[in-house]
Tab-separated table of C-alpha atoms and ligand atoms in Angstrom:
chain	number	residue	atom	x	y	z
A	30	UNK	CA	-2.826	2.496	3.579
A	31	UNK	CA	-0.686	3.485	6.573
A	32	UNK	CA	0.554	6.652	4.933
A	33	UNK	CA	-3.058	7.425	4.213
A	34	UNK	CA	-4.016	6.925	7.844
A	35	UNK	CA	-1.207	9.144	9.028
A	36	UNK	CA	-2.505	11.848	6.696
A	37	UNK	CA	-5.990	11.444	8.113
A	38	UNK	CA	-4.715	11.796	11.756
A	39	UNK	CA	-2.662	14.754	10.865
A	40	UNK	CA	-5.703	16.421	9.258
A	41	UNK	CA	-7.855	15.724	12.381
A	42	UNK	CA	-5.176	17.112	14.750
A	43	UNK	CA	-4.505	20.093	12.517
A	44	UNK	CA	-8.155	21.010	12.671
A	45	UNK	CA	-7.905	20.885	16.488
A	46	UNK	CA	-4.906	23.359	16.403
A	47	UNK	CA	-2.020	20.965	16.640
A	48	UNK	CA	1.046	21.467	14.448
A	49	UNK	CA	3.080	18.805	12.645
A	50	UNK	CA	6.761	18.956	13.147
A	51	UNK	CA	9.807	17.305	11.609
A	52	UNK	CA	12.000	18.385	14.552
A	53	UNK	CA	11.922	15.434	16.929
A	54	UNK	CA	13.731	17.385	19.709
A	55	UNK	CA	11.027	19.949	19.970
A	56	UNK	CA	7.996	17.634	19.651
A	57	UNK	CA	5.528	17.491	22.512
A	58	UNK	CA	3.628	14.490	21.156
A	59	UNK	CA	4.961	11.379	19.323
A	60	UNK	CA	2.422	9.264	17.594
A	61	UNK	CA	3.552	5.916	16.087
A	62	UNK	CA	1.507	4.506	13.310
A	63	UNK	CA	2.010	0.760	13.397
A	64	UNK	CA	1.869	-2.271	11.155
A	65	UNK	CA	1.457	-5.801	12.334
A	66	UNK	CA	1.610	-7.634	9.033
A	67	UNK	CA	5.027	-9.016	9.896
A	68	UNK	CA	6.699	-9.432	13.216
A	69	UNK	CA	9.695	-7.140	12.385
A	70	UNK	CA	7.452	-4.079	12.161
A	71	UNK	CA	6.314	-4.684	15.720
A	72	UNK	CA	9.894	-4.981	17.048
A	73	UNK	CA	10.760	-1.664	15.401
A	74	UNK	CA	7.926	0.016	17.344
A	75	UNK	CA	9.238	-1.083	20.708
A	76	UNK	CA	12.768	0.059	19.801
A	77	UNK	CA	11.473	3.531	18.730
A	78	UNK	CA	9.362	3.964	21.899
A	79	UNK	CA	12.427	3.090	24.019
A	80	UNK	CA	14.455	5.673	22.106
A	81	UNK	CA	11.915	8.440	22.581
A	82	UNK	CA	11.520	7.663	26.243
A	83	UNK	CA	15.276	7.906	26.672
A	84	UNK	CA	15.538	11.210	24.827
A	85	UNK	CA	12.393	12.866	26.269
A	86	UNK	CA	11.170	12.873	29.856
A	87	UNK	CA	7.620	11.850	30.592
A	88	UNK	CA	6.765	15.465	31.600
A	89	UNK	CA	7.895	16.819	28.263
A	90	UNK	CA	6.603	14.539	25.594
A	91	UNK	CA	3.564	12.199	25.237
A	92	UNK	CA	3.666	8.992	23.285
A	93	UNK	CA	0.715	7.555	21.426
A	94	UNK	CA	0.268	4.349	19.345
A	95	UNK	CA	-2.177	4.007	16.482
A	96	UNK	CA	-2.629	1.476	13.672
A	97	UNK	CA	-2.911	-2.290	13.595
A	98	UNK	CA	-0.691	-3.060	16.616
A	99	UNK	CA	-2.765	-0.680	18.689
A	100	UNK	CA	-6.032	-2.256	17.509
A	101	UNK	CA	-4.796	-5.795	18.155
A	102	UNK	CA	-2.892	-5.283	21.411
A	103	UNK	CA	-4.925	-2.566	23.177
A	104	UNK	CA	-4.151	-2.790	26.856
A	105	UNK	CA	-1.364	-5.309	26.627
A	106	UNK	CA	0.656	-2.742	24.692
A	107	UNK	CA	0.826	-0.676	27.812
A	108	UNK	CA	2.489	-3.627	29.663
A	109	UNK	CA	4.823	-4.491	26.795
A	110	UNK	CA	6.076	-0.935	26.258
A	111	UNK	CA	5.773	1.210	29.440
A	112	UNK	CA	5.547	4.968	28.891
A	113	UNK	CA	2.764	4.990	26.399
A	114	UNK	CA	0.100	7.702	27.025
A	115	UNK	CA	-2.558	6.712	24.560
A	116	UNK	CA	-3.551	3.886	22.249
A	117	UNK	CA	-5.868	4.519	19.392
A	118	UNK	CA	-7.337	1.647	17.330
A	119	UNK	CA	-7.768	1.744	13.580
A	120	UNK	CA	-11.541	2.340	14.102
A	121	UNK	CA	-11.145	5.229	16.501
A	122	UNK	CA	-8.671	7.636	14.836
A	123	UNK	CA	-11.304	10.325	14.516
A	124	UNK	CA	-11.324	10.605	18.239
A	125	UNK	CA	-7.594	10.878	18.689
A	126	UNK	CA	-7.560	14.470	20.042
A	127	UNK	CA	-9.987	13.394	22.849
A	128	UNK	CA	-7.575	10.664	23.816
A	129	UNK	CA	-4.642	13.118	23.922
A	130	UNK	CA	-6.543	15.567	26.061
A	131	UNK	CA	-7.844	12.966	28.509
A	132	UNK	CA	-4.340	11.449	28.833
A	133	UNK	CA	-2.894	14.885	29.608
A	134	UNK	CA	-5.663	15.881	32.046
A	135	UNK	CA	-6.030	12.539	33.923
A	136	UNK	CA	-2.318	11.692	33.762
A	137	UNK	CA	-3.139	8.135	32.988
A	138	UNK	CA	-2.965	6.162	29.771
A	139	UNK	CA	-6.037	6.219	27.508
A	140	UNK	CA	-7.240	3.384	25.227
A	141	UNK	CA	-9.875	3.856	22.535
A	142	UNK	CA	-10.403	0.891	20.229
A	143	UNK	CA	-14.025	1.776	19.462
A	144	UNK	CA	-15.947	1.763	16.263
A	145	UNK	CA	-15.380	4.519	13.764
A	146	UNK	CA	-18.280	6.951	13.265
A	147	UNK	CA	-19.730	6.199	9.866
A	148	UNK	CA	-20.440	9.767	8.890
A	149	UNK	CA	-16.970	11.061	9.509
A	150	UNK	CA	-15.594	13.121	6.630
A	151	UNK	CA	-12.232	11.475	5.728
A	152	UNK	CA	-11.123	14.122	3.213
A	153	UNK	CA	-7.489	14.874	3.854
A	154	UNK	CA	-6.465	18.568	4.193
A	155	UNK	CA	-4.004	19.850	1.587
A	156	UNK	CA	-1.445	20.685	4.310
A	157	UNK	CA	-1.246	17.097	5.443
A	158	UNK	CA	-0.852	15.344	2.171
A	159	UNK	CA	2.488	13.410	1.504
A	160	UNK	CA	2.651	15.313	-1.883
A	161	UNK	CA	1.076	18.437	-3.208
A	162	UNK	CA	0.358	16.668	-6.544
A	163	UNK	CA	-0.612	13.154	-5.494
A	164	UNK	CA	-3.438	12.083	-3.225
A	165	UNK	CA	-4.581	8.872	-1.679
A	166	UNK	CA	-8.334	8.108	-1.810
A	167	UNK	CA	-9.432	5.233	0.301
A	168	UNK	CA	-12.398	3.485	-1.396
A	169	UNK	CA	-12.673	0.340	0.790
A	170	UNK	CA	-11.453	-0.380	4.292
A	171	UNK	CA	-10.912	-3.725	6.012
A	172	UNK	CA	-10.749	-7.229	4.523
A	173	UNK	CA	-13.040	-10.253	4.444
A	174	UNK	CA	-10.612	-12.616	2.763
A	175	UNK	CA	-8.981	-14.265	5.792
A	176	UNK	CA	-5.911	-15.590	4.030
A	177	UNK	CA	-4.579	-17.941	6.651
A	178	UNK	CA	-1.300	-16.117	7.360
A	179	UNK	CA	-2.706	-12.555	7.473
A	180	UNK	CA	-3.505	-10.445	10.416
A	181	UNK	CA	-5.285	-7.665	8.507
A	182	UNK	CA	-8.918	-8.990	8.802
A	183	UNK	CA	-8.424	-8.985	12.524
A	184	UNK	CA	-6.685	-5.543	12.770
A	185	UNK	CA	-8.813	-3.725	10.217
A	186	UNK	CA	-12.094	-5.453	10.524
A	187	UNK	CA	-14.586	-6.270	7.814
A	188	UNK	CA	-14.787	-4.705	4.386
A	189	UNK	CA	-16.602	-1.419	4.249
A	190	UNK	CA	-16.935	0.449	0.844
A	191	UNK	CA	-17.206	4.201	0.806
A	192	UNK	CA	-20.157	5.536	-1.205
A	193	UNK	CA	-19.191	6.234	-4.833
A	194	UNK	CA	-20.859	9.705	-4.867
A	195	UNK	CA	-18.546	10.715	-1.873
A	196	UNK	CA	-15.431	9.428	-3.614
A	197	UNK	CA	-16.287	11.184	-6.885
A	198	UNK	CA	-16.995	14.501	-5.061
A	199	UNK	CA	-13.649	14.230	-3.214
A	200	UNK	CA	-11.809	13.580	-6.507
A	201	UNK	CA	-13.421	16.569	-8.208
A	202	UNK	CA	-12.362	18.762	-5.169
A	203	UNK	CA	-8.836	17.365	-5.425
A	204	UNK	CA	-8.734	18.123	-9.131
A	205	UNK	CA	-9.915	21.704	-8.576
A	206	UNK	CA	-7.219	22.073	-5.997
A	207	UNK	CA	-4.497	21.035	-8.467
A	208	UNK	CA	-3.940	17.371	-7.644
A	209	UNK	CA	-2.858	15.516	-10.768
A	210	UNK	CA	-2.759	11.941	-9.593
A	211	UNK	CA	-5.031	10.006	-7.312
A	212	UNK	CA	-4.444	6.487	-5.894
A	213	UNK	CA	-7.572	4.568	-5.131
A	214	UNK	CA	-6.554	2.471	-2.131
A	215	UNK	CA	-7.857	-0.434	-0.059
A	216	UNK	CA	-6.633	-3.860	1.054
A	217	UNK	CA	-8.645	-5.306	-1.792
A	218	UNK	CA	-10.038	-2.715	-4.144
A	219	UNK	CA	-11.655	-5.276	-6.466
A	220	UNK	CA	-14.110	-6.184	-3.689
A	221	UNK	CA	-15.499	-2.650	-3.783
A	222	UNK	CA	-19.173	-2.976	-3.061
A	223	UNK	CA	-21.010	0.206	-1.928
A	224	UNK	CA	-24.475	0.007	-0.459
A	225	UNK	CA	-25.987	2.328	-3.089
A	226	UNK	CA	-25.544	2.878	-6.754
A	227	UNK	CA	-25.439	6.608	-6.433
A	228	UNK	CA	-22.670	8.052	-8.572
A	229	UNK	CA	-22.234	4.915	-10.640
A	230	UNK	CA	-25.639	5.004	-12.509
A	231	UNK	CA	-24.180	6.176	-15.756
A	232	UNK	CA	-21.093	3.968	-15.791
A	233	UNK	CA	-21.061	0.397	-17.070
A	234	UNK	CA	-18.778	-2.382	-15.888
A	235	UNK	CA	-18.743	-6.001	-14.943
A	236	UNK	CA	-18.211	-5.233	-11.219
A	237	UNK	CA	-18.857	-2.227	-8.994
A	238	UNK	CA	-15.052	-1.635	-9.003
A	239	UNK	CA	-14.749	-1.457	-12.809
A	240	UNK	CA	-17.758	0.796	-12.784
A	241	UNK	CA	-16.085	3.030	-10.244
A	242	UNK	CA	-12.910	3.125	-12.372
A	243	UNK	CA	-14.875	4.324	-15.293
A	244	UNK	CA	-16.710	6.929	-13.184
A	245	UNK	CA	-13.433	8.203	-11.756
A	246	UNK	CA	-11.989	8.332	-15.267
A	247	UNK	CA	-14.890	10.498	-16.299
A	248	UNK	CA	-14.034	13.096	-13.602
A	249	UNK	CA	-11.150	14.124	-15.896
A	250	UNK	CA	-8.520	13.852	-13.161
A	251	UNK	CA	-5.245	13.336	-15.057
A	252	UNK	CA	-3.934	10.083	-13.594
A	253	UNK	CA	-5.638	7.346	-11.683
A	254	UNK	CA	-3.695	4.489	-10.004
A	255	UNK	CA	-5.171	1.829	-7.724
A	256	UNK	CA	-3.897	-0.724	-5.241
A	257	UNK	CA	-4.135	-3.494	-4.028
A	258	UNK	CA	-5.828	-5.994	-6.289
A	259	UNK	CA	-6.842	-9.441	-5.104
A	260	UNK	CA	-6.356	-12.113	-7.882
A	261	UNK	CA	-9.722	-14.001	-7.360
A	262	UNK	CA	-11.697	-10.773	-7.685
A	263	UNK	CA	-9.618	-9.223	-10.493
A	264	UNK	CA	-12.136	-9.130	-13.296
A	265	UNK	CA	-10.824	-8.941	-16.809
A	266	UNK	CA	-13.089	-5.918	-17.299
A	267	UNK	CA	-10.595	-3.877	-15.236
A	268	UNK	CA	-8.111	-4.304	-18.012
A	269	UNK	CA	-10.781	-3.294	-20.590
A	270	UNK	CA	-11.419	-0.099	-18.552
A	271	UNK	CA	-7.684	0.689	-18.578
A	272	UNK	CA	-7.602	0.149	-22.321
A	273	UNK	CA	-10.482	2.524	-22.780
A	274	UNK	CA	-9.305	5.385	-20.569
A	275	UNK	CA	-5.944	7.048	-20.956
A	276	UNK	CA	-6.105	8.499	-17.402
A	277	UNK	CA	-6.457	5.079	-15.862
A	278	UNK	CA	-2.701	4.314	-15.430
A	279	UNK	CA	-1.092	1.192	-16.868
A	280	UNK	CA	-0.025	-0.401	-13.625
A	281	UNK	CA	-1.483	-3.349	-11.722
A	282	UNK	CA	-0.286	-4.611	-8.302
A	283	UNK	CA	-1.584	-8.185	-8.066
A	284	UNK	CA	-0.003	-10.188	-5.171
A	285	UNK	CA	0.286	-13.875	-5.967
A	286	UNK	CA	2.071	-15.023	-2.728
A	287	UNK	CA	2.991	-18.493	-4.100
A	288	UNK	CA	3.263	-20.422	-7.343
A	289	UNK	CA	2.326	-23.773	-5.734
A	290	UNK	CA	-1.346	-24.827	-5.783
A	291	UNK	CA	-0.852	-26.768	-2.628
A	292	UNK	CA	0.479	-23.739	-0.791
A	293	UNK	CA	-2.079	-21.363	-2.286
A	294	UNK	CA	-4.804	-23.745	-0.932
A	295	UNK	CA	-3.165	-23.793	2.527
A	296	UNK	CA	-3.038	-19.965	2.451
A	297	UNK	CA	-6.746	-20.037	1.508
A	298	UNK	CA	-6.150	-17.589	-1.296
A	299	UNK	CA	-9.139	-18.671	-3.363
A	300	UNK	CA	-7.145	-18.778	-6.548
A	301	UNK	CA	-4.831	-21.272	-8.187
A	302	UNK	CA	-1.938	-20.902	-10.535
A	303	UNK	CA	-4.048	-21.297	-13.684
A	304	UNK	CA	-6.506	-18.528	-12.615
A	305	UNK	CA	-3.567	-16.254	-11.855
A	306	UNK	CA	-1.901	-16.984	-15.178
A	307	UNK	CA	-5.130	-16.201	-16.999
A	308	UNK	CA	-5.267	-12.828	-15.370
A	309	UNK	CA	-1.651	-12.215	-16.232
A	310	UNK	CA	-2.236	-13.161	-19.887
A	311	UNK	CA	-5.159	-10.649	-20.023
A	312	UNK	CA	-2.951	-7.934	-18.501
A	313	UNK	CA	-0.040	-8.696	-20.808
A	314	UNK	CA	-2.302	-8.697	-23.858
A	315	UNK	CA	-3.209	-4.999	-23.346
A	316	UNK	CA	-1.841	-2.579	-25.914
A	317	UNK	CA	-1.171	-0.208	-22.974
A	318	UNK	CA	1.896	-2.182	-21.819
A	319	UNK	CA	0.524	-2.494	-18.345
A	320	UNK	CA	3.279	-2.880	-15.688
A	321	UNK	CA	2.653	-5.729	-13.281
A	322	UNK	CA	3.967	-5.909	-9.723
A	323	UNK	CA	3.340	-8.502	-6.974
A	324	UNK	CA	3.991	-9.686	-3.395
A	325	UNK	CA	5.368	-13.183	-2.511
A	326	UNK	CA	5.802	-15.057	0.687
A	327	UNK	CA	8.707	-17.421	1.114
A	328	UNK	CA	8.737	-20.372	3.494
A	329	UNK	CA	4.962	-20.771	4.321
A	330	UNK	CA	4.530	-23.768	6.622
A	331	UNK	CA	4.947	-26.985	4.636
A	332	UNK	CA	6.557	-25.283	1.642
A	333	UNK	CA	8.819	-27.984	0.074
A	334	UNK	CA	11.577	-27.558	-2.536
A	335	UNK	CA	9.089	-28.565	-5.193
A	336	UNK	CA	6.572	-25.952	-4.008
A	337	UNK	CA	9.254	-23.305	-4.090
A	338	UNK	CA	10.301	-24.387	-7.618
A	339	UNK	CA	6.712	-23.853	-8.718
A	340	UNK	CA	6.898	-20.302	-7.336
A	341	UNK	CA	10.184	-19.732	-9.279
A	342	UNK	CA	8.511	-21.050	-12.393
A	343	UNK	CA	5.525	-18.736	-12.035
A	344	UNK	CA	7.790	-15.709	-11.406
A	345	UNK	CA	9.692	-16.615	-14.626
A	346	UNK	CA	6.401	-16.811	-16.453
A	347	UNK	CA	4.910	-13.554	-15.217
A	348	UNK	CA	8.117	-11.414	-15.722
A	349	UNK	CA	7.021	-9.038	-12.955
A	350	UNK	CA	8.144	-5.439	-13.495
A	351	UNK	CA	8.852	-5.273	-9.813
A	352	UNK	CA	8.073	-7.488	-6.740
A	353	UNK	CA	8.200	-7.498	-2.954
A	354	UNK	CA	8.988	-10.756	-1.198
A	355	UNK	CA	8.744	-11.568	2.544
A	356	UNK	CA	9.819	-14.435	4.698
A	357	UNK	CA	6.761	-16.009	6.264
A	358	UNK	CA	6.252	-14.588	9.667
A	359	UNK	CA	3.687	-16.350	11.997
A	360	UNK	CA	1.129	-13.941	13.326
A	361	UNK	CA	-0.647	-14.873	16.575
A	362	UNK	CA	-4.396	-15.183	16.146
A	363	UNK	CA	-4.172	-16.252	12.497
A	364	UNK	CA	-5.049	-19.828	11.347
A	365	UNK	CA	-1.503	-20.437	9.993
A	366	UNK	CA	-0.075	-19.650	13.384
A	367	UNK	CA	-1.417	-23.081	14.473
A	368	UNK	CA	0.739	-24.761	11.815
A	369	UNK	CA	4.385	-25.731	12.539
A	370	UNK	CA	6.680	-22.979	11.065
A	371	UNK	CA	8.747	-25.838	9.706
A	372	UNK	CA	10.803	-24.137	6.985
A	373	UNK	CA	14.139	-23.272	8.775
A	374	UNK	CA	15.424	-19.734	8.762
A	375	UNK	CA	18.388	-20.901	6.636
A	376	UNK	CA	16.179	-22.362	3.998
A	377	UNK	CA	13.943	-19.345	3.994
A	378	UNK	CA	17.000	-17.172	3.437
A	379	UNK	CA	18.312	-19.400	0.637
A	380	UNK	CA	14.962	-19.320	-1.095
A	381	UNK	CA	14.821	-15.557	-0.801
A	382	UNK	CA	18.246	-15.268	-2.465
A	383	UNK	CA	17.144	-17.520	-5.324
A	384	UNK	CA	13.817	-15.767	-5.768
A	385	UNK	CA	15.564	-12.359	-5.655
A	386	UNK	CA	17.847	-13.408	-8.557
A	387	UNK	CA	14.866	-14.138	-10.779
A	388	UNK	CA	12.818	-11.075	-9.695
A	389	UNK	CA	15.834	-8.779	-10.266
A	390	UNK	CA	16.312	-10.149	-13.687
A	391	UNK	CA	12.724	-9.417	-14.777
A	392	UNK	CA	12.871	-6.014	-13.105
A	393	UNK	CA	16.071	-5.231	-14.862
A	394	UNK	CA	14.668	-6.352	-18.216
A	395	UNK	CA	11.500	-4.197	-17.630
A	396	UNK	CA	13.602	-1.125	-16.814
A	397	UNK	CA	15.966	-1.607	-19.772
A	398	UNK	CA	12.982	-1.906	-22.099
A	399	UNK	CA	12.235	1.729	-21.228
A	400	UNK	CA	15.558	3.082	-22.505
A	401	UNK	CA	15.171	5.240	-25.622
A	402	UNK	CA	11.432	5.760	-25.080
A	403	UNK	CA	9.560	8.917	-24.162
A	404	UNK	CA	7.516	8.665	-20.973
A	405	UNK	CA	5.166	11.051	-19.188
A	406	UNK	CA	6.605	11.701	-15.801
A	407	UNK	CA	4.694	13.516	-13.005
A	408	UNK	CA	7.525	15.672	-11.620
A	409	UNK	CA	7.160	15.151	-7.847
A	410	UNK	CA	10.454	16.269	-6.227
A	411	UNK	CA	14.069	17.296	-6.312
A	412	UNK	CA	16.737	14.643	-5.855
A	413	UNK	CA	18.279	14.654	-2.425
A	414	UNK	CA	21.728	14.741	-4.004
A	415	UNK	CA	21.403	17.678	-6.400
A	416	UNK	CA	18.850	20.487	-6.816
A	417	UNK	CA	19.159	20.208	-10.587
A	418	UNK	CA	17.957	16.658	-10.686
A	419	UNK	CA	14.198	16.055	-10.487
A	420	UNK	CA	12.349	12.853	-10.062
A	421	UNK	CA	8.866	11.495	-10.529
A	422	UNK	CA	6.798	8.505	-11.557
A	423	UNK	CA	5.724	7.254	-15.002
A	424	UNK	CA	2.134	6.252	-15.555
A	425	UNK	CA	3.377	2.694	-14.984
A	426	UNK	CA	4.751	3.697	-11.619
A	427	UNK	CA	8.473	3.505	-12.447
A	428	UNK	CA	10.637	6.207	-10.853
A	429	UNK	CA	12.663	8.382	-13.264
A	430	UNK	CA	15.476	10.870	-12.369
A	431	UNK	CA	16.294	13.595	-14.832
A	432	UNK	CA	17.865	17.104	-15.101
A	433	UNK	CA	15.451	19.964	-15.471
A	434	UNK	CA	14.329	23.301	-14.038
A	435	UNK	CA	12.692	23.326	-10.661
A	436	UNK	CA	9.606	25.153	-12.153
A	437	UNK	CA	8.689	21.763	-13.711
A	438	UNK	CA	7.579	20.579	-10.233
A	439	UNK	CA	3.948	19.432	-10.299
A	440	UNK	CA	3.851	19.246	-14.099
A	441	UNK	CA	3.657	16.240	-16.292
A	442	UNK	CA	6.838	16.290	-18.368
A	443	UNK	CA	7.848	14.275	-21.480
A	444	UNK	CA	11.112	12.572	-20.574
A	445	UNK	CA	13.201	10.435	-22.897
A	446	UNK	CA	14.654	7.534	-20.870
A	447	UNK	CA	18.382	7.496	-21.534
A	448	UNK	CA	19.848	5.133	-19.040
A	449	UNK	CA	19.078	2.377	-16.556
A	450	UNK	CA	21.617	2.224	-13.659
A	451	UNK	CA	21.244	-0.146	-10.671
A	452	UNK	CA	17.568	-0.373	-10.850
A	453	UNK	CA	16.938	3.331	-11.451
A	454	UNK	CA	15.910	5.066	-14.612
A	455	UNK	CA	17.540	8.275	-15.824
A	456	UNK	CA	16.255	10.514	-18.569
A	457	UNK	CA	16.294	13.867	-20.312
A	458	UNK	CA	13.382	16.232	-20.440
A	459	UNK	CA	12.199	16.986	-24.021
B	515	5AD	N1	4.169	-13.201	6.782
B	515	5AD	C1	4.916	-12.733	5.725
B	515	5AD	N2	4.418	-11.892	4.841
B	515	5AD	C2	3.137	-11.498	5.016
B	515	5AD	N3	2.299	-10.681	4.313
B	515	5AD	C3	1.109	-10.658	4.908
B	515	5AD	N4	1.139	-11.350	6.030
B	515	5AD	C4	2.330	-11.920	6.149
B	515	5AD	C5	2.957	-12.869	7.005
B	515	5AD	N5	2.314	-13.304	8.088
B	515	5AD	C6	2.747	-10.047	3.057
B	515	5AD	C7	1.894	-10.446	1.865
B	515	5AD	C8	1.060	-9.275	1.571
B	515	5AD	C9	1.972	-8.136	2.030
B	515	5AD	C10	1.279	-6.838	2.305
B	515	5AD	O1	2.554	-8.637	3.224
B	515	5AD	O2	2.739	-10.740	0.791
B	515	5AD	O3	0.602	-9.152	0.228
B	516	SF4	FE1	-4.607	-10.090	4.098
B	516	SF4	FE2	-5.572	-11.730	2.198
B	516	SF4	FE3	-6.922	-9.579	2.956
B	516	SF4	FE4	-4.693	-9.305	1.518
B	516	SF4	S1	-6.615	-10.285	0.883
B	516	SF4	S2	-5.242	-8.142	3.387
B	516	SF4	S3	-3.378	-10.911	2.312
B	516	SF4	S4	-6.400	-11.397	4.179
């Protein structure tokens, strides 16, 4: 989501005549796109602002902050990190150039946290995409779930679905331009609920999201991935849609957070372990060999050894192809912040080590199962170590490195997986 927002801002500024640069020393404006999901991300921001201020005088370079920290902190950010010229909330990014101009002209910090204009065209220009072959397509913004630990509903606001007709037109434009893979993105894509049916009329499905998946599949774009899914709203029909359409990729990211019913309830996730297992069973029963990834939180307030054991048991059961885990980090303003953060840092660390062991084992097993098989890889880049080694993702979102000619870039290549070394796949183009 944050990469997608950076692309949007770069597109807005490019249209106004600004130029993106990789050369920090010659930059006139620094814009930090921020995340407030965990505390560490915020600390990083303040360190980076300090660095830029040390290296660049206030006359030479402007500093702006966008993203969740900007939205949540607004004016207090100016006090916490002096030297900021503008703060742009998540709902005001379309107006970023106005903030830059005002800050320069009035020589005083500008803050805009206002509501986003509904009719703004969020298509990202080809020049500002992170890849010439892959594009992010936001389909829903914000979140209404209010999991007790999570800041997102406060920083991103309520769910708002983009009209399907607009999404489909954008994808057709991307396809015509040569984009081979789209990622439909949102905090919770399964809650997709547009105000009108336009664009979905001819597509069946148990939920608006599974209808959208079928409609996007019908555009003929070569690969479609989507993230993030919320377990309670993950309808089995999504798996049916994947089974029906080759271009819907065989990868589901379904964060579980905990394997203990008591903790899931305290997190107000709206699902229990049984619901989650049922969804996993459906995903695992697909002939498409859908790869399954997840997020987990370790050390939520009140998490006992028994609760953690339940999480370990569920992780063993699910055999995740890959997983992210995070130590619980109290976020001011969330309901869980009122609870005592009673799992000590040492216990959190020990639990992370134990969980890591199980997750690595299943990730390793999943990668090793690829060895000897031929996979379709979208060739996305050259390895940083050698210009003969290419890399890209499989349909199930695993990264593969392989030797091949540079003119394969942007193509979908058949690659035989030959080896799995320290969590990376290697292959040979065939
Ligand atoms: N502490 C730790 N991890 C968190 N996440 C969200 N909020 C917190 C928090 N307060 C994790 C969840 C989510 C991922 C994006 O970040 O696992 O799925
Ligand atoms: Fe946060 Fe829960 Fe919404 Fe995900 S579903 S963004 S964890 S509130």
